[in-house]
CSV table of N, CA and C in Angstrom, one decimal:
chain,number,residue,atom,x,y,z
Q,3,UNK,N,2.9,-45.9,88.8
Q,3,UNK,CA,2.6,-47.2,89.4
Q,3,UNK,C,3.5,-47.4,90.6
Q,4,UNK,N,4.8,-47.3,90.3
Q,4,UNK,CA,5.8,-47.5,91.3
Q,4,UNK,C,5.7,-46.5,92.5
Q,5,UNK,N,5.3,-45.3,92.1
Q,5,UNK,CA,5.2,-44.2,93.1
Q,5,UNK,C,4.0,-44.6,94.0
Q,6,UNK,N,3.0,-45.2,93.5
Q,6,UNK,CA,1.8,-45.6,94.3
Q,6,UNK,C,2.2,-46.7,95.3
Q,7,UNK,N,3.0,-47.7,94.9
Q,7,UNK,CA,3.5,-48.7,95.8
Q,7,UNK,C,4.4,-48.1,96.9
Q,8,UNK,N,5.3,-47.2,96.5
Q,8,UNK,CA,6.2,-46.6,97.5
Q,8,UNK,C,5.4,-45.7,98.4
Q,9,UNK,N,4.4,-45.0,97.9
Q,9,UNK,CA,3.6,-44.2,98.8
Q,9,UNK,C,2.8,-45.0,99.8
Q,10,UNK,N,2.2,-46.1,99.3
Q,10,UNK,CA,1.4,-47.0,100.2
Q,10,UNK,C,2.3,-47.6,101.2
Q,11,UNK,N,3.5,-48.0,100.8
Q,11,UNK,CA,4.5,-48.6,101.8
Q,11,UNK,C,4.9,-47.5,102.8
Q,12,UNK,N,5.2,-46.3,102.4
Q,12,UNK,CA,5.6,-45.3,103.3
Q,12,UNK,C,4.5,-44.9,104.3
Q,13,UNK,N,3.2,-44.9,103.8
Q,13,UNK,CA,2.1,-44.6,104.6
Q,13,UNK,C,1.9,-45.7,105.7
Q,14,UNK,N,2.1,-46.9,105.3
Q,14,UNK,CA,1.9,-48.0,106.2
Q,14,UNK,C,3.0,-48.0,107.3
Q,15,UNK,N,4.2,-47.7,106.9
Q,15,UNK,CA,5.3,-47.6,107.9
Q,15,UNK,C,5.1,-46.5,108.9
Q,16,UNK,N,4.7,-45.3,108.3
Q,16,UNK,CA,4.5,-44.2,109.2
Q,16,UNK,C,3.3,-44.4,110.2
Q,17,UNK,N,2.2,-45.0,109.6
Q,17,UNK,CA,1.1,-45.3,110.5
Q,17,UNK,C,1.4,-46.3,111.6
Q,18,UNK,N,2.2,-47.3,111.2
Q,18,UNK,CA,2.6,-48.3,112.2
Q,18,UNK,C,3.5,-47.6,113.3
Q,19,UNK,N,4.4,-46.7,112.9
Q,19,UNK,CA,5.3,-46.0,113.8
Q,19,UNK,C,4.4,-45.2,114.8
Q,20,UNK,N,3.4,-44.5,114.3
Q,20,UNK,CA,2.6,-43.7,115.2
Q,20,UNK,C,1.8,-44.6,116.1
Q,21,UNK,N,1.3,-45.7,115.7
Q,21,UNK,CA,0.6,-46.6,116.5
Q,21,UNK,C,1.5,-47.1,117.7
Q,22,UNK,N,2.8,-47.4,117.3
Q,22,UNK,CA,3.7,-48.0,118.3
Q,22,UNK,C,4.2,-46.9,119.3
Q,23,UNK,N,4.1,-45.7,118.9
Q,23,UNK,CA,4.6,-44.6,119.8
Q,23,UNK,C,3.7,-44.3,120.9
Q,24,UNK,N,2.5,-44.9,120.9
Q,24,UNK,CA,1.6,-44.6,122.0
Q,24,UNK,C,2.0,-45.4,123.2
Q,25,UNK,N,2.8,-46.4,123.1
Q,25,UNK,CA,3.4,-47.1,124.2
Q,25,UNK,C,4.6,-46.4,124.7
Q,26,UNK,N,4.7,-46.2,126.0
Q,26,UNK,CA,5.8,-45.5,126.6
Q,26,UNK,C,7.2,-46.2,126.4
Q,27,UNK,N,7.2,-47.5,126.6
Q,27,UNK,CA,8.4,-48.3,126.4
Q,27,UNK,C,8.9,-48.1,125.0
Q,28,UNK,N,8.0,-48.2,124.0
Q,28,UNK,CA,8.4,-48.1,122.6
Q,28,UNK,C,9.0,-46.7,122.4
Q,29,UNK,N,8.3,-45.7,123.0
Q,29,UNK,CA,8.8,-44.3,122.8
Q,29,UNK,C,10.2,-44.1,123.3
Q,30,UNK,N,10.5,-44.7,124.5
Q,30,UNK,CA,11.8,-44.6,125.1
Q,30,UNK,C,12.9,-45.3,124.2
Q,31,UNK,N,12.5,-46.5,123.7
Q,31,UNK,CA,13.4,-47.2,122.8
Q,31,UNK,C,13.7,-46.5,121.6
Q,32,UNK,N,12.7,-45.9,121.0
Q,32,UNK,CA,12.9,-45.1,119.8
Q,32,UNK,C,13.7,-43.8,120.0
Q,33,UNK,N,13.5,-43.2,121.2
Q,33,UNK,CA,14.3,-42.1,121.6
Q,33,UNK,C,15.8,-42.5,121.7
Q,34,UNK,N,16.1,-43.6,122.3
Q,34,UNK,CA,17.4,-44.1,122.4
Q,34,UNK,C,18.1,-44.3,121.0
Q,35,UNK,N,17.3,-44.9,120.1
Q,35,UNK,CA,17.8,-45.2,118.8
Q,35,UNK,C,18.1,-43.9,118.0
Q,36,UNK,N,17.2,-42.9,118.1
Q,36,UNK,CA,17.4,-41.7,117.4
Q,36,UNK,C,18.6,-40.9,118.0
Q,37,UNK,N,18.8,-40.9,119.3
Q,37,UNK,CA,19.9,-40.3,119.9
Q,37,UNK,C,21.3,-40.9,119.5
Q,38,UNK,N,21.3,-42.3,119.5
Q,38,UNK,CA,22.5,-43.0,119.1
Q,38,UNK,C,22.8,-42.7,117.6
Q,39,UNK,N,21.8,-42.7,116.7
Q,39,UNK,CA,22.1,-42.4,115.3
Q,39,UNK,C,22.5,-40.9,115.1
Q,40,UNK,N,22.0,-40.0,115.9
Q,40,UNK,CA,22.4,-38.6,115.8
Q,40,UNK,C,23.8,-38.5,116.2
Q,41,UNK,N,24.2,-39.2,117.3
Q,41,UNK,CA,25.6,-39.2,117.7
Q,41,UNK,C,26.6,-39.8,116.6
Q,42,UNK,N,26.1,-40.9,116.0
Q,42,UNK,CA,27.0,-41.4,114.9
Q,42,UNK,C,27.1,-40.5,113.7
Q,43,UNK,N,26.0,-39.8,113.4
Q,43,UNK,CA,26.0,-38.9,112.3
Q,43,UNK,C,26.9,-37.7,112.6
Q,44,UNK,N,26.9,-37.2,113.9
Q,44,UNK,CA,27.7,-36.1,114.3
Q,44,UNK,C,29.2,-36.5,114.2
Q,45,UNK,N,29.5,-37.7,114.7
Q,45,UNK,CA,30.9,-38.1,114.6
Q,45,UNK,C,31.4,-38.2,113.2
Q,46,UNK,N,30.6,-38.8,112.3
Q,46,UNK,CA,30.9,-39.0,110.9
Q,46,UNK,C,31.0,-37.7,110.2
Q,47,UNK,N,30.2,-36.7,110.6
Q,47,UNK,CA,30.2,-35.4,109.8
Q,47,UNK,C,31.5,-34.6,110.0
Q,48,UNK,N,32.3,-34.9,111.1
Q,48,UNK,CA,33.5,-34.2,111.3
Q,48,UNK,C,34.7,-34.8,110.5
Q,49,UNK,N,34.5,-36.0,109.9
Q,49,UNK,CA,35.6,-36.6,109.1
Q,49,UNK,C,35.6,-36.0,107.7
Q,50,UNK,N,36.7,-36.2,107.0
Q,50,UNK,CA,36.8,-35.8,105.6
Q,50,UNK,C,35.8,-36.5,104.7
Q,51,UNK,N,35.6,-37.8,104.9
Q,51,UNK,CA,34.7,-38.6,104.2
Q,51,UNK,C,33.3,-38.1,104.4
Q,52,UNK,N,32.9,-37.7,105.6
Q,52,UNK,CA,31.6,-37.2,105.9
Q,52,UNK,C,31.4,-35.9,105.2
Q,53,UNK,N,32.4,-35.0,105.2
Q,53,UNK,CA,32.2,-33.7,104.5
Q,53,UNK,C,32.1,-33.9,103.0
Q,54,UNK,N,32.9,-34.9,102.4
Q,54,UNK,CA,32.8,-35.1,101.0
Q,54,UNK,C,31.4,-35.7,100.7
Q,55,UNK,N,30.9,-36.6,101.5
Q,55,UNK,CA,29.6,-37.2,101.3
Q,55,UNK,C,28.5,-36.2,101.3
Q,56,UNK,N,28.5,-35.3,102.3
Q,56,UNK,CA,27.5,-34.3,102.4
Q,56,UNK,C,27.6,-33.3,101.2
Q,57,UNK,N,28.8,-33.0,100.7
Q,57,UNK,CA,28.9,-32.2,99.6
Q,57,UNK,C,28.3,-32.8,98.3
Q,58,UNK,N,28.7,-34.1,98.1
Q,58,UNK,CA,28.1,-34.8,97.0
Q,58,UNK,C,26.6,-35.0,97.0
Q,59,UNK,N,26.1,-35.3,98.2
Q,59,UNK,CA,24.7,-35.4,98.4
Q,59,UNK,C,23.9,-34.1,98.1
Q,60,UNK,N,24.5,-33.0,98.5
Q,60,UNK,CA,23.9,-31.7,98.2
Q,60,UNK,C,23.9,-31.4,96.7
Q,61,UNK,N,25.0,-31.7,96.1
Q,61,UNK,CA,25.1,-31.5,94.6
Q,61,UNK,C,24.1,-32.4,93.9
Q,62,UNK,N,23.9,-33.7,94.3
Q,62,UNK,CA,23.0,-34.6,93.7
Q,62,UNK,C,21.5,-34.1,93.9
Q,63,UNK,N,21.3,-33.5,95.1
Q,63,UNK,CA,19.9,-33.0,95.4
Q,63,UNK,C,19.6,-31.9,94.5
Q,64,UNK,N,20.5,-31.0,94.3
Q,64,UNK,CA,20.3,-29.8,93.4
Q,64,UNK,C,20.1,-30.2,92.0
Q,65,UNK,N,21.0,-31.1,91.5
Q,65,UNK,CA,20.9,-31.6,90.1
Q,65,UNK,C,19.6,-32.3,89.9
Q,66,UNK,N,19.2,-33.1,90.9
Q,66,UNK,CA,17.9,-33.8,90.8
Q,66,UNK,C,16.7,-32.9,90.8
Q,67,UNK,N,16.8,-31.8,91.5
Q,67,UNK,CA,15.7,-30.8,91.5
Q,67,UNK,C,15.6,-30.2,90.2
Q,68,UNK,N,16.7,-29.7,89.6
Q,68,UNK,CA,16.7,-29.1,88.3
Q,68,UNK,C,16.2,-30.1,87.2
Q,69,UNK,N,16.6,-31.3,87.3
Q,69,UNK,CA,16.2,-32.3,86.3
Q,69,UNK,C,14.6,-32.5,86.4
Q,70,UNK,N,14.1,-32.5,87.7
Q,70,UNK,CA,12.7,-32.7,87.8
Q,70,UNK,C,11.9,-31.5,87.3
Q,71,UNK,N,12.4,-30.3,87.6
Q,71,UNK,CA,11.7,-29.1,87.1
Q,71,UNK,C,11.7,-29.1,85.5
Q,72,UNK,N,12.9,-29.5,85.0
Q,72,UNK,CA,13.0,-29.5,83.5
Q,72,UNK,C,12.1,-30.5,82.9
Q,73,UNK,N,12.0,-31.7,83.5
Q,73,UNK,CA,11.1,-32.7,83.0
Q,73,UNK,C,9.6,-32.3,83.1
Q,74,UNK,N,9.2,-31.7,84.2
Q,74,UNK,CA,7.8,-31.2,84.3
Q,74,UNK,C,7.5,-30.1,83.3
Q,75,UNK,N,8.5,-29.2,83.1
Q,75,UNK,CA,8.3,-28.1,82.1
Q,75,UNK,C,8.1,-28.7,80.7
Q,76,UNK,N,8.9,-29.7,80.4
Q,76,UNK,CA,8.8,-30.3,79.0
Q,76,UNK,C,7.5,-31.1,78.9
Q,77,UNK,N,7.0,-31.7,80.0
Q,77,UNK,CA,5.7,-32.4,79.9
Q,77,UNK,C,4.6,-31.4,79.7
Q,78,UNK,N,4.7,-30.3,80.5
Q,78,UNK,CA,3.6,-29.3,80.3
Q,78,UNK,C,3.6,-28.7,79.0
Q,79,UNK,N,4.8,-28.4,78.4
Q,79,UNK,CA,4.9,-27.7,77.1
Q,79,UNK,C,4.4,-28.7,76.0
Q,80,UNK,N,4.7,-30.0,76.1
Q,80,UNK,CA,4.2,-30.9,75.1
Q,80,UNK,C,2.7,-31.1,75.1
Q,81,UNK,N,2.1,-31.0,76.3
Q,81,UNK,CA,0.6,-31.1,76.4
Q,81,UNK,C,-0.1,-29.8,76.1
Q,82,UNK,N,0.6,-28.8,75.9
Q,82,UNK,CA,0.0,-27.5,75.6
Q,82,UNK,C,-0.6,-27.4,74.2
Q,83,UNK,N,-1.8,-27.0,74.0
Q,83,UNK,CA,-2.3,-26.9,72.6
Q,83,UNK,C,-1.5,-25.9,71.8
Q,84,UNK,N,-1.3,-26.2,70.5
Q,84,UNK,CA,-0.5,-25.3,69.7
Q,84,UNK,C,-1.1,-24.0,69.5
Q,85,UNK,N,-2.4,-23.8,69.7
Q,85,UNK,CA,-3.0,-22.5,69.5
Q,85,UNK,C,-2.7,-21.6,70.6
Q,86,UNK,N,-2.3,-22.1,71.7
Q,86,UNK,CA,-2.0,-21.3,72.9
Q,86,UNK,C,-0.6,-20.7,72.8
Q,87,UNK,N,0.3,-21.3,72.1
Q,87,UNK,CA,1.7,-20.8,72.0
Q,87,UNK,C,1.7,-19.3,71.5
Q,88,UNK,N,1.0,-19.0,70.4
Q,88,UNK,CA,1.1,-17.6,69.9
Q,88,UNK,C,0.5,-16.6,71.0
Q,89,UNK,N,-0.5,-17.1,71.7
Q,89,UNK,CA,-1.1,-16.2,72.8
Q,89,UNK,C,-0.1,-16.0,73.9
Q,90,UNK,N,0.7,-17.0,74.2
Q,90,UNK,CA,1.7,-16.8,75.3
Q,90,UNK,C,2.8,-15.9,74.8
Q,91,UNK,N,3.2,-16.0,73.5
Q,91,UNK,CA,4.2,-15.1,73.0
Q,91,UNK,C,3.7,-13.7,72.9
Q,92,UNK,N,2.4,-13.5,72.5
Q,92,UNK,CA,1.8,-12.1,72.5
Q,92,UNK,C,1.7,-11.5,73.8
Q,93,UNK,N,1.3,-12.3,74.8
Q,93,UNK,CA,1.2,-11.8,76.2
Q,93,UNK,C,2.6,-11.5,76.7
Q,94,UNK,N,3.6,-12.3,76.4
Q,94,UNK,CA,5.0,-12.0,76.8
Q,94,UNK,C,5.5,-10.7,76.3
Q,95,UNK,N,5.3,-10.5,75.0
Q,95,UNK,CA,5.7,-9.3,74.3
Q,95,UNK,C,5.0,-8.1,74.9
Q,96,UNK,N,3.7,-8.2,75.2
Q,96,UNK,CA,2.9,-7.1,75.8
Q,96,UNK,C,3.4,-6.8,77.2
Q,97,UNK,N,3.6,-7.8,78.0
Q,97,UNK,CA,4.2,-7.5,79.4
Q,97,UNK,C,5.6,-6.9,79.3
Q,98,UNK,N,6.4,-7.4,78.4
Q,98,UNK,CA,7.7,-6.9,78.2
Q,98,UNK,C,7.7,-5.4,77.9
Q,99,UNK,N,6.8,-5.0,77.0
Q,99,UNK,CA,6.7,-3.6,76.6
Q,99,UNK,C,6.2,-2.7,77.8
Q,100,UNK,N,5.3,-3.3,78.6
Q,100,UNK,CA,4.8,-2.5,79.7
Q,100,UNK,C,6.0,-2.4,80.8
Q,101,UNK,N,6.7,-3.4,80.9
Q,101,UNK,CA,7.9,-3.3,81.9
Q,101,UNK,C,8.9,-2.4,81.4
Q,102,UNK,N,9.1,-2.3,80.1
Q,102,UNK,CA,10.1,-1.4,79.5
Q,102,UNK,C,9.7,0.0,79.8
Q,103,UNK,N,8.4,0.3,79.6
Q,103,UNK,CA,7.9,1.7,79.9
Q,103,UNK,C,8.0,2.0,81.3
Q,104,UNK,N,7.7,1.1,82.2
Q,104,UNK,CA,7.9,1.3,83.6
Q,104,UNK,C,9.3,1.6,84.0
Q,105,UNK,N,10.2,0.8,83.4
Q,105,UNK,CA,11.7,1.0,83.6
Q,105,UNK,C,12.1,2.3,83.2
Q,106,UNK,N,11.7,2.8,82.0
Q,106,UNK,CA,12.1,4.1,81.5
Q,106,UNK,C,11.5,5.2,82.4
Q,107,UNK,N,10.3,5.1,82.9
Q,107,UNK,CA,9.7,6.1,83.7
Q,107,UNK,C,10.4,6.1,85.1
Q,108,UNK,N,10.7,5.0,85.6
Q,108,UNK,CA,11.4,5.0,86.9
Q,108,UNK,C,12.8,5.5,86.8
Q,109,UNK,N,13.5,5.2,85.6
Q,109,UNK,CA,14.8,5.7,85.4
Q,109,UNK,C,14.9,7.2,85.3
Q,110,UNK,N,13.8,7.8,84.7
Q,110,UNK,CA,13.7,9.3,84.7
Q,110,UNK,C,13.7,9.9,86.1
Q,111,UNK,N,12.8,9.3,87.0
Q,111,UNK,CA,12.8,9.8,88.3
Q,111,UNK,C,14.0,9.5,89.1
Q,112,UNK,N,14.7,8.4,88.8
Q,112,UNK,CA,16.0,8.1,89.5
Q,112,UNK,C,17.0,9.2,89.1
Q,113,UNK,N,17.0,9.6,87.9
Q,113,UNK,CA,18.0,10.6,87.4
Q,113,UNK,C,17.7,12.0,87.8
Q,114,UNK,N,16.4,12.4,87.6
Q,114,UNK,CA,16.1,13.8,87.8
Q,114,UNK,C,15.2,14.1,89.0
Q,115,UNK,N,14.7,13.1,89.6
Q,115,UNK,CA,13.8,13.3,90.8
Q,115,UNK,C,12.4,13.7,90.3
Q,116,UNK,N,11.7,14.4,91.2
Q,116,UNK,CA,10.3,14.9,90.9
Q,116,UNK,C,10.3,16.2,90.3
Q,117,UNK,N,11.5,16.9,90.1
Q,117,UNK,CA,11.5,18.2,89.5
Q,117,UNK,C,11.3,18.2,88.0
């Protein structure tokens, strides 16, 4: 529900920005704002606080990505019918045995070649 509101708000903002960009004066004003903000970000990035902030932001982004993947995996696993679990296990064992045979065959050629 909240995602829908946020999505609708973001869509409205982006649509309004694109409508306003058709005017040349607005485009020049926006270009000036973006250039000024880019200069501020560049100046702040060279400070120790800026480096620390970017490092923490990157860590939070990675942790958030892992958390989201884990949450989606748990949701998928909970909605999976229980009759499918043995099939997945059987298919995994079968693929594992095929890969083991392939590994042993390739290992033989790596050690002895085609002779």
